[in-house]
């Protein structure tokens, strides 16, 4: 036992070491331009029994990880727009079930082809079907794509996967207990408990929480404390009744999704979420058993290739058949290019009932390590990858993309102004333009909820993303006098200006910067028309103040 292990036997020192090493690995990751998720999983492996063996308080770390997961999924539910569930519910259900079925079948056949027994192939195939909700949601949140159409669809079919894995766990647990009676009882109890949990959250959302949050909002600290308590409580109830802690935390967020305080709650919980999720990734890394993987490298590479390439293709096919554009299908498909932490738990249950051996568990562990690491990069650089592969993906898109085409039905083709990005700044511009009825404008945004909101206001809007290389092909920009991008990403602004120049656009293009530094960078690129929202707001206030003083 090394000196570091002896020091770490005291929980306080152990956590001090974890945080110090996490900061060090984070700095290394930033220098090497690597995702923090990959660095934190690597940290868990280094701190685990395979290397330093200094993690002794596994129960404490697991507890913090569980709270972090609850807060993460609570925030996802909090940001869920209940109005778009109808629009993505069907595709999420069909894609989720379709992906599970196809991945299971093809994974099973690959297992047989590689010489594994039928039972071992079955376990491997099932383990390959589940994707990590926590990792995907974290990555989509970091990229601010949770509210996008592909983000909402991805969350939908991940929930479907979670429900499937719950049922699979019930079956294995019943086998471990023994008897068909136990299986029937467990499934019935779980379904009844799940229905009860959903019913309870509906009652709370409708009649209890609105008044309670109005009262608690008098104190921001109390509102934040209640939110965390509510998320963890429903997660605990979900676990206790045998349904799912993840689903419980998600439903807790959904109950507050229509609250006027949801933005305040969300902004206060983001930092807490990121801190607690550190322990999830550390826990994941320390629980990886690397002792049984040496002889499984070759089959692990085959299965990893299938997960990284095959799973996204399956989603591409299903969504393409249902009428979605290749870009939406591709970005949603990349989110299933890894296996879940539940896959490792599932393998552990199979080992406990004697259906598989340690070598199969080691194989699944290695596939998890490879796919989680590589899929992180796939999701982070999804737009660049799509731009490269776009010409080859047309076979996955129908000629008439009926589902997304409904977002592009316009009354006219000659708008005076086009606004790309309809956040606070974009919406404020639209409100100001509404005061001038002679000016026509068109809005563009990737959030389905914003699209629906604008339609209710009878505003012209197109579902689109500035990152989409085919965006300009879907909007009537040729006859527009002014195009305004409120998206404050320098690379995206430069790309937009260059694309418009290449297409010989004759009107004015305005892009947005938040700081003087960004403004100077854009000016140095030759982009002359730069909007500074904060400076504009300050100038407007100053002019109003002077007018007030004079009068």
XYZ file of C-alpha atoms in Angstrom:
551
model
C 0.000 0.000 0.000
C 1.547 3.355 -1.067
C 1.700 6.476 1.102
C -0.961 8.188 -0.992
C -3.352 5.302 -0.294
C -2.704 5.594 3.451
C -3.438 9.326 3.400
C -6.591 8.751 1.325
C -8.056 6.378 3.926
C -9.372 9.462 5.706
C -12.403 10.678 3.681
C -11.566 14.388 3.976
C -8.046 13.896 2.606
C -9.370 11.507 -0.016
C -11.785 14.107 -1.348
C -9.082 16.764 -1.214
C -6.900 14.531 -3.401
C -9.806 13.859 -5.797
C -10.522 17.576 -6.230
C -6.843 18.476 -6.612
C -6.270 15.771 -9.230
C -9.531 16.704 -10.972
C -8.306 20.289 -11.296
C -4.924 19.039 -12.551
C -6.515 16.697 -15.116
C -8.878 19.504 -16.155
C -5.917 21.823 -16.792
C -4.117 19.106 -18.750
C -7.289 18.505 -20.765
C -7.618 22.197 -21.540
C -3.968 22.422 -22.646
C -4.390 19.339 -24.851
C -7.857 20.548 -25.979
C -9.531 17.374 -24.695
C -13.119 17.157 -23.344
C -13.415 17.279 -19.562
C -15.604 14.178 -19.565
C -12.797 12.080 -21.059
C -10.282 13.542 -18.598
C -12.524 12.833 -15.593
C -13.102 9.214 -16.654
C -9.328 8.879 -17.060
C -8.986 10.400 -13.576
C -11.298 7.703 -12.192
C -9.203 4.959 -13.804
C -5.959 6.459 -12.447
C -7.428 6.755 -8.941
C -8.969 3.284 -9.055
C -7.521 -0.133 -8.192
C -5.806 -0.465 -11.575
C -3.320 2.370 -10.861
C -3.090 4.397 -7.614
C -5.881 2.656 -5.676
C -6.674 5.679 -3.517
C -10.475 5.666 -3.748
C -11.754 4.142 -0.522
C -15.002 6.054 0.078
C -16.825 4.540 -2.888
C -20.190 4.796 -1.159
C -19.730 8.530 -0.490
C -18.603 9.152 -4.068
C -21.524 7.119 -5.395
C -23.932 9.160 -3.262
C -22.606 12.466 -4.610
C -22.755 11.008 -8.122
C -26.413 10.046 -7.623
C -27.272 13.563 -6.443
C -25.423 14.986 -9.458
C -27.400 12.757 -11.824
C -30.640 13.845 -10.144
C -29.778 17.532 -10.553
C -28.719 16.987 -14.180
C -31.939 15.264 -15.216
C -33.997 17.669 -13.127
C -32.576 20.551 -15.189
C -33.343 18.664 -18.410
C -36.952 18.181 -17.315
C -37.069 21.804 -16.198
C -36.142 22.984 -19.686
C -38.509 20.604 -21.442
C -41.238 22.447 -23.290
C -44.399 20.415 -22.737
C -45.902 21.921 -25.885
C -43.487 20.050 -28.167
C -43.917 16.616 -26.610
C -46.623 15.845 -29.162
C -44.331 16.763 -32.044
C -41.336 14.642 -30.930
C -43.105 11.986 -28.852
C -43.895 9.701 -31.783
C -40.429 9.857 -33.354
C -38.759 9.419 -29.945
C -40.832 6.310 -29.198
C -40.377 4.711 -32.621
C -36.671 5.578 -32.835
C -36.017 4.359 -29.289
C -37.769 1.019 -29.800
C -36.407 0.603 -33.336
C -32.828 1.287 -32.273
C -33.060 -1.160 -29.346
C -34.469 -3.908 -31.591
C -32.060 -3.458 -34.497
C -28.979 -3.050 -32.282
C -29.941 -6.156 -30.302
C -30.450 -8.263 -33.437
C -27.291 -7.173 -35.253
C -25.211 -7.240 -32.065
C -26.374 -10.798 -31.412
C -25.441 -11.881 -34.943
C -22.005 -10.239 -34.656
C -21.448 -12.066 -31.367
C -22.267 -15.410 -32.982
C -20.014 -14.599 -35.942
C -17.113 -13.900 -33.553
C -17.537 -17.298 -31.924
C -19.388 -16.383 -28.716
C -22.099 -18.680 -27.388
C -25.748 -17.842 -27.931
C -26.273 -16.736 -24.308
C -23.085 -14.660 -24.226
C -24.018 -13.051 -27.572
C -27.434 -12.193 -26.149
C -25.922 -10.387 -23.151
C -23.394 -8.535 -25.298
C -26.109 -7.465 -27.745
C -28.388 -6.140 -25.002
C -25.489 -4.261 -23.405
C -24.772 -2.541 -26.741
C -28.306 -1.141 -27.049
C -28.232 1.281 -24.109
C -26.724 4.761 -24.426
C -25.581 6.948 -21.550
C -28.294 9.483 -20.758
C -26.029 11.326 -18.320
C -23.109 11.768 -20.708
C -25.295 12.732 -23.676
C -27.345 15.245 -21.709
C -24.157 16.765 -20.267
C -22.594 17.146 -23.727
C -25.769 18.545 -25.316
C -26.142 20.973 -22.407
C -22.546 22.148 -22.800
C -23.163 22.701 -26.522
C -26.485 24.437 -25.787
C -28.310 21.966 -28.032
C -30.747 20.518 -25.497
C -33.493 22.785 -26.867
C -32.761 21.950 -30.512
C -34.947 19.537 -32.458
C -32.314 16.795 -32.540
C -31.618 17.377 -28.833
C -35.283 16.973 -27.905
C -35.608 13.822 -30.033
C -32.438 12.385 -28.484
C -33.733 13.001 -24.954
C -36.995 11.331 -25.955
C -35.498 8.087 -27.199
C -33.013 8.009 -24.307
C -35.974 7.964 -21.934
C -37.415 5.079 -23.967
C -34.076 3.275 -23.566
C -34.143 3.913 -19.808
C -37.577 2.301 -19.548
C -36.386 -0.721 -21.566
C -33.312 -1.156 -19.366
C -35.523 -0.954 -16.266
C -37.621 -3.847 -17.592
C -34.487 -5.841 -18.425
C -33.131 -5.308 -14.898
C -36.446 -6.514 -13.476
C -36.250 -9.693 -15.556
C -32.689 -10.442 -14.402
C -33.498 -9.652 -10.770
C -36.477 -11.998 -10.943
C -34.291 -14.753 -12.430
C -31.836 -14.227 -9.584
C -34.662 -14.558 -7.065
C -36.066 -17.500 -9.011
C -39.463 -18.148 -10.479
C -41.893 -16.862 -13.091
C -44.233 -15.665 -10.334
C -41.559 -13.267 -9.093
C -41.094 -11.900 -12.631
C -44.814 -11.261 -13.177
C -45.157 -9.646 -9.784
C -42.111 -7.415 -10.308
C -43.255 -6.192 -13.736
C -46.805 -5.530 -12.538
C -45.561 -3.721 -9.434
C -43.168 -1.591 -11.466
C -45.797 -0.589 -14.035
C -48.288 0.297 -11.301
C -45.627 2.209 -9.365
C -44.566 4.080 -12.517
C -48.158 5.052 -13.254
C -48.571 6.204 -9.663
C -45.408 8.312 -9.843
C -46.543 9.990 -13.065
C -49.996 10.612 -11.567
C -48.465 12.140 -8.440
C -46.234 14.470 -10.455
C -49.235 15.597 -12.533
C -51.210 16.448 -9.393
C -48.222 18.286 -7.912
C -47.644 20.222 -11.141
C -51.277 21.216 -11.474
C -52.383 22.085 -7.948
C -49.491 22.088 -5.431
C -46.259 23.438 -6.905
C -47.503 26.718 -8.481
C -48.612 28.148 -5.123
C -45.671 26.644 -3.262
C -43.036 28.044 -5.639
C -44.699 31.472 -5.596
C -44.263 31.496 -1.836
C -40.704 30.107 -1.884
C -39.601 32.562 -4.599
C -39.511 35.306 -1.969
C -36.117 33.805 -1.091
C -33.830 32.672 -3.935
C -31.834 30.487 -1.561
C -34.964 28.726 -0.305
C -36.254 28.217 -3.859
C -32.932 26.668 -4.888
C -32.846 24.418 -1.818
C -36.399 23.253 -2.473
C -35.574 22.504 -6.108
C -32.646 20.260 -5.179
C -34.702 18.572 -2.458
C -37.595 18.002 -4.889
C -35.285 16.525 -7.548
C -33.536 14.170 -5.122
C -36.812 13.213 -3.394
C -38.530 12.126 -6.610
C -35.354 10.344 -7.727
C -35.318 8.475 -4.395
C -39.028 7.631 -4.728
C -38.393 6.351 -8.242
C -35.595 4.104 -6.982
C -37.613 2.909 -3.984
C -40.639 1.835 -6.011
C -38.382 0.004 -8.469
C -39.075 2.329 -11.383
C -36.055 4.573 -12.006
C -34.247 7.311 -10.142
C -33.409 8.981 -13.450
C -37.035 9.081 -14.554
C -38.042 10.370 -11.103
C -35.569 13.277 -11.265
C -36.627 14.037 -14.838
C -40.311 14.146 -13.833
C -39.420 16.473 -10.942
C -38.043 18.925 -13.491
C -41.064 18.512 -15.765
C -43.373 19.512 -12.903
C -41.645 22.907 -12.756
C -41.189 23.318 -16.525
C -44.170 25.670 -16.747
C -43.097 27.719 -13.711
C -42.173 31.353 -14.236
C -39.148 30.736 -11.978
C -37.622 27.906 -14.015
C -34.872 30.077 -15.528
C -33.807 31.342 -12.101
C -33.769 27.781 -10.737
C -31.834 26.442 -13.714
C -29.154 29.141 -13.651
C -28.473 28.550 -9.950
C -28.208 24.759 -10.303
C -25.864 24.567 -13.294
C -22.662 25.031 -11.251
C -23.843 22.534 -8.630
C -24.630 20.054 -11.415
C -21.167 20.339 -12.948
C -19.434 19.927 -9.587
C -21.431 16.853 -8.552
C -21.133 15.180 -11.957
C -17.375 15.111 -11.440
C -18.009 12.351 -8.910
C -20.157 10.426 -11.386
C -17.309 10.241 -13.880
C -14.794 9.427 -11.135
C -17.125 6.670 -9.905
C -17.513 5.349 -13.446
C -13.754 5.232 -13.921
C -12.973 3.583 -10.580
C -15.587 0.861 -11.153
C -14.129 -0.205 -14.493
C -12.537 -3.636 -14.031
C -9.486 -3.609 -16.301
C -8.106 -6.966 -15.163
C -10.164 -9.111 -17.550
C -9.872 -7.116 -20.764
C -6.467 -8.134 -22.082
C -7.789 -11.049 -24.151
C -10.850 -9.162 -25.427
C -9.226 -6.377 -27.416
C -10.017 -7.695 -30.923
C -13.744 -8.456 -30.352
C -14.041 -5.200 -28.395
C -12.826 -3.272 -31.450
C -15.443 -4.975 -33.653
C -18.262 -4.276 -31.226
C -17.050 -0.700 -30.643
C -17.034 -0.068 -34.394
C -20.599 -1.387 -34.569
C -21.736 0.919 -31.753
C -19.885 3.985 -33.081
C -21.038 3.518 -36.690
C -23.947 1.071 -36.684
C -26.106 2.727 -34.010
C -26.077 6.174 -35.693
C -26.884 4.547 -39.060
C -29.861 2.767 -37.518
C -31.195 6.092 -36.200
C -30.448 7.757 -39.572
C -32.531 5.141 -41.380
C -35.491 5.273 -38.981
C -35.661 9.081 -38.863
C -35.078 9.343 -42.615
C -38.011 7.017 -43.305
C -40.166 9.166 -40.999
C -39.375 12.290 -43.020
C -36.616 14.067 -41.106
C -33.728 15.836 -42.803
C -30.374 14.092 -42.888
C -28.819 16.738 -40.617
C -31.361 16.300 -37.827
C -31.155 12.503 -38.163
C -27.354 12.497 -38.146
C -26.986 14.769 -35.104
C -29.571 12.731 -33.173
C -27.938 9.484 -34.305
C -24.513 10.423 -32.967
C -25.933 10.551 -29.453
C -26.334 6.745 -29.401
C -22.734 6.062 -30.439
C -21.715 4.721 -27.028
C -22.901 2.259 -24.414
C -24.215 3.226 -21.017
C -23.109 2.803 -17.441
C -26.271 0.670 -17.228
C -24.637 -1.734 -19.703
C -21.946 -2.408 -17.097
C -24.570 -2.877 -14.372
C -26.504 -5.213 -16.687
C -23.331 -7.246 -17.284
C -22.747 -7.405 -13.523
C -26.232 -8.841 -12.996
C -25.566 -11.417 -15.723
C -22.368 -12.426 -13.928
C -24.239 -12.691 -10.619
C -26.811 -15.133 -12.030
C -24.053 -17.171 -13.724
C -25.068 -16.460 -17.315
C -21.749 -14.859 -18.307
C -18.159 -14.948 -17.042
C -15.615 -12.273 -16.144
C -14.219 -12.268 -19.678
C -17.572 -11.140 -21.100
C -17.858 -8.486 -18.392
C -14.344 -7.351 -19.313
C -15.319 -7.212 -23.001
C -18.366 -5.043 -22.281
C -16.251 -2.838 -20.005
C -13.662 -2.295 -22.748
C -16.381 -1.495 -25.307
C -17.792 1.025 -22.840
C -14.403 2.652 -22.345
C -13.753 2.918 -26.099
C -17.206 4.105 -27.138
C -17.706 6.626 -24.317
C -14.311 8.154 -25.032
C -14.651 8.347 -28.827
C -18.354 9.301 -28.922
C -17.566 12.319 -26.756
C -15.490 13.678 -29.621
C -18.154 12.701 -32.170
C -20.798 14.711 -30.317
C -18.536 17.683 -29.591
C -17.510 17.949 -33.256
C -20.810 16.717 -34.709
C -21.370 19.746 -36.956
C -17.916 19.574 -38.514
C -18.325 15.820 -39.065
C -21.715 16.367 -40.691
C -20.307 19.036 -43.010
C -17.669 16.550 -44.162
C -20.042 13.598 -44.591
C -23.079 15.527 -45.829
C -22.691 14.602 -49.534
C -22.706 10.889 -48.623
C -25.749 11.077 -46.324
C -28.360 12.019 -48.904
C -29.386 8.357 -49.248
C -30.815 8.597 -45.703
C -33.123 11.519 -46.580
C -36.405 11.375 -48.430
C -36.951 13.770 -51.324
C -39.819 15.352 -49.402
C -38.806 15.932 -45.780
C -42.408 16.241 -44.703
C -41.840 16.549 -40.958
C -39.474 19.523 -41.061
C -40.947 21.021 -44.218
C -43.922 22.240 -42.235
C -41.548 24.653 -40.538
C -40.640 26.320 -43.838
C -44.039 27.176 -45.326
C -43.794 30.951 -45.884
C -46.358 33.448 -47.121
C -43.805 35.433 -49.130
C -40.247 35.311 -50.485
C -39.197 38.968 -50.183
C -38.600 39.890 -46.553
C -36.828 43.157 -45.713
C -34.873 41.606 -42.832
C -33.858 38.104 -41.785
C -32.946 37.500 -38.122
C -30.881 34.383 -37.358
C -31.021 33.401 -33.675
C -34.094 34.325 -31.659
C -32.837 34.522 -28.095
C -33.248 37.666 -26.005
C -31.490 39.932 -28.497
C -33.232 38.429 -31.531
C -36.648 38.634 -29.870
C -36.010 42.234 -28.825
C -35.180 43.137 -32.431
C -38.406 41.458 -33.557
C -40.443 43.363 -30.943
C -38.961 46.640 -32.193
C -39.679 45.727 -35.821
C -43.306 44.961 -34.915
C -43.725 48.670 -34.242
C -43.027 49.339 -37.929
C -45.728 47.481 -39.818
C -44.247 48.408 -43.207
C -41.108 46.336 -42.455
C -41.334 42.609 -43.080
C -38.969 40.187 -41.370
C -38.262 36.469 -41.107
C -36.903 34.679 -38.027
C -34.686 31.584 -37.973
C -34.008 29.400 -34.920
C -33.279 25.745 -34.085
C -35.516 25.565 -31.003
C -38.899 23.891 -31.701
C -40.425 25.783 -28.760
C -39.402 29.171 -30.213
C -40.758 28.131 -33.609
C -44.123 27.295 -32.026
C -44.128 30.513 -29.984
C -43.493 32.659 -33.056
C -46.201 30.878 -35.004
C -48.686 31.659 -32.264
C -47.753 35.317 -32.694
C -48.210 34.952 -36.479
C -44.570 35.798 -37.080
C -42.781 34.361 -40.116
C -40.246 31.788 -38.980
C -38.143 28.942 -40.369
C -36.671 26.100 -38.344
C -32.938 26.279 -39.031
C -29.466 26.342 -37.514
C -26.625 28.682 -38.424
C -24.317 25.643 -38.260
C -26.280 23.944 -41.034
C -24.345 24.268 -44.332
C -27.645 23.957 -46.207
C -29.371 26.758 -44.282
C -29.140 29.350 -47.052
C -30.710 26.910 -49.498
C -33.850 26.814 -47.352
C -34.426 30.544 -46.806
C -35.324 33.345 -49.277
C -32.247 35.494 -48.644
C -31.723 36.711 -52.241
C -34.384 39.441 -52.059
C -33.604 40.463 -48.472
C -32.038 43.846 -47.742
C -30.529 42.991 -44.360
C -29.472 39.742 -42.664
C -28.808 39.908 -38.917
C -27.115 37.109 -36.972
C -27.522 37.383 -33.203
C -25.360 34.270 -32.680
C -22.163 35.461 -30.974
C -19.817 32.708 -32.170
C -16.981 34.179 -34.247
C -16.460 31.058 -36.389
C -20.165 30.870 -37.218
C -20.330 34.585 -38.049
C -17.314 34.275 -40.353
C -18.799 31.212 -42.056
C -22.134 32.971 -42.629
C -20.497 36.065 -44.142
C -18.250 33.965 -46.381
C -21.165 31.807 -47.578
C -23.203 34.906 -48.451
C -20.250 36.456 -50.299
C -19.733 33.253 -52.251
C -23.398 33.345 -53.258
C -22.974 37.013 -54.300
C -25.476 38.370 -51.786
C -25.887 42.142 -52.358
C -27.501 43.205 -49.074
C -26.038 44.142 -45.695
C -24.933 41.484 -43.189
C -24.791 42.242 -39.458
C -23.181 39.875 -36.960
C -23.070 39.989 -33.163
C -20.236 40.242 -30.628
C -20.516 40.359 -26.844
C -17.135 41.890 -26.037
C -14.759 44.454 -27.506
C -12.241 41.655 -28.068
C -14.734 39.713 -30.218
C -15.609 42.941 -32.034
C -11.953 43.571 -32.903
C -11.510 39.979 -34.099
C -14.511 40.284 -36.412
C -13.317 43.661 -37.731
C -9.869 42.149 -38.360
C -11.556 39.479 -40.498
C -13.015 42.208 -42.690
C -16.523 42.021 -41.192
C -17.567 45.664 -40.878
C -21.112 45.503 -39.476
C -20.879 44.233 -35.890
C -23.628 44.616 -33.288
C -22.735 44.903 -29.598
C -25.955 44.231 -27.624
C -24.566 45.300 -24.240
C -23.103 48.538 -25.609
C -26.339 49.243 -27.482
C -28.380 48.714 -24.313
C -26.058 50.974 -22.307
C -26.221 53.693 -24.983
C -29.998 53.453 -25.098
C -30.209 53.791 -21.329
C -27.836 56.757 -21.360
C -29.844 58.558 -24.056
C -33.089 57.881 -22.207
C -31.545 59.120 -18.965
C -30.364 62.360 -20.609
C -33.793 62.914 -22.121
C -35.350 62.366 -18.712
C -32.936 64.849 -17.065
C -33.608 67.462 -19.718
C -37.372 67.187 -19.405
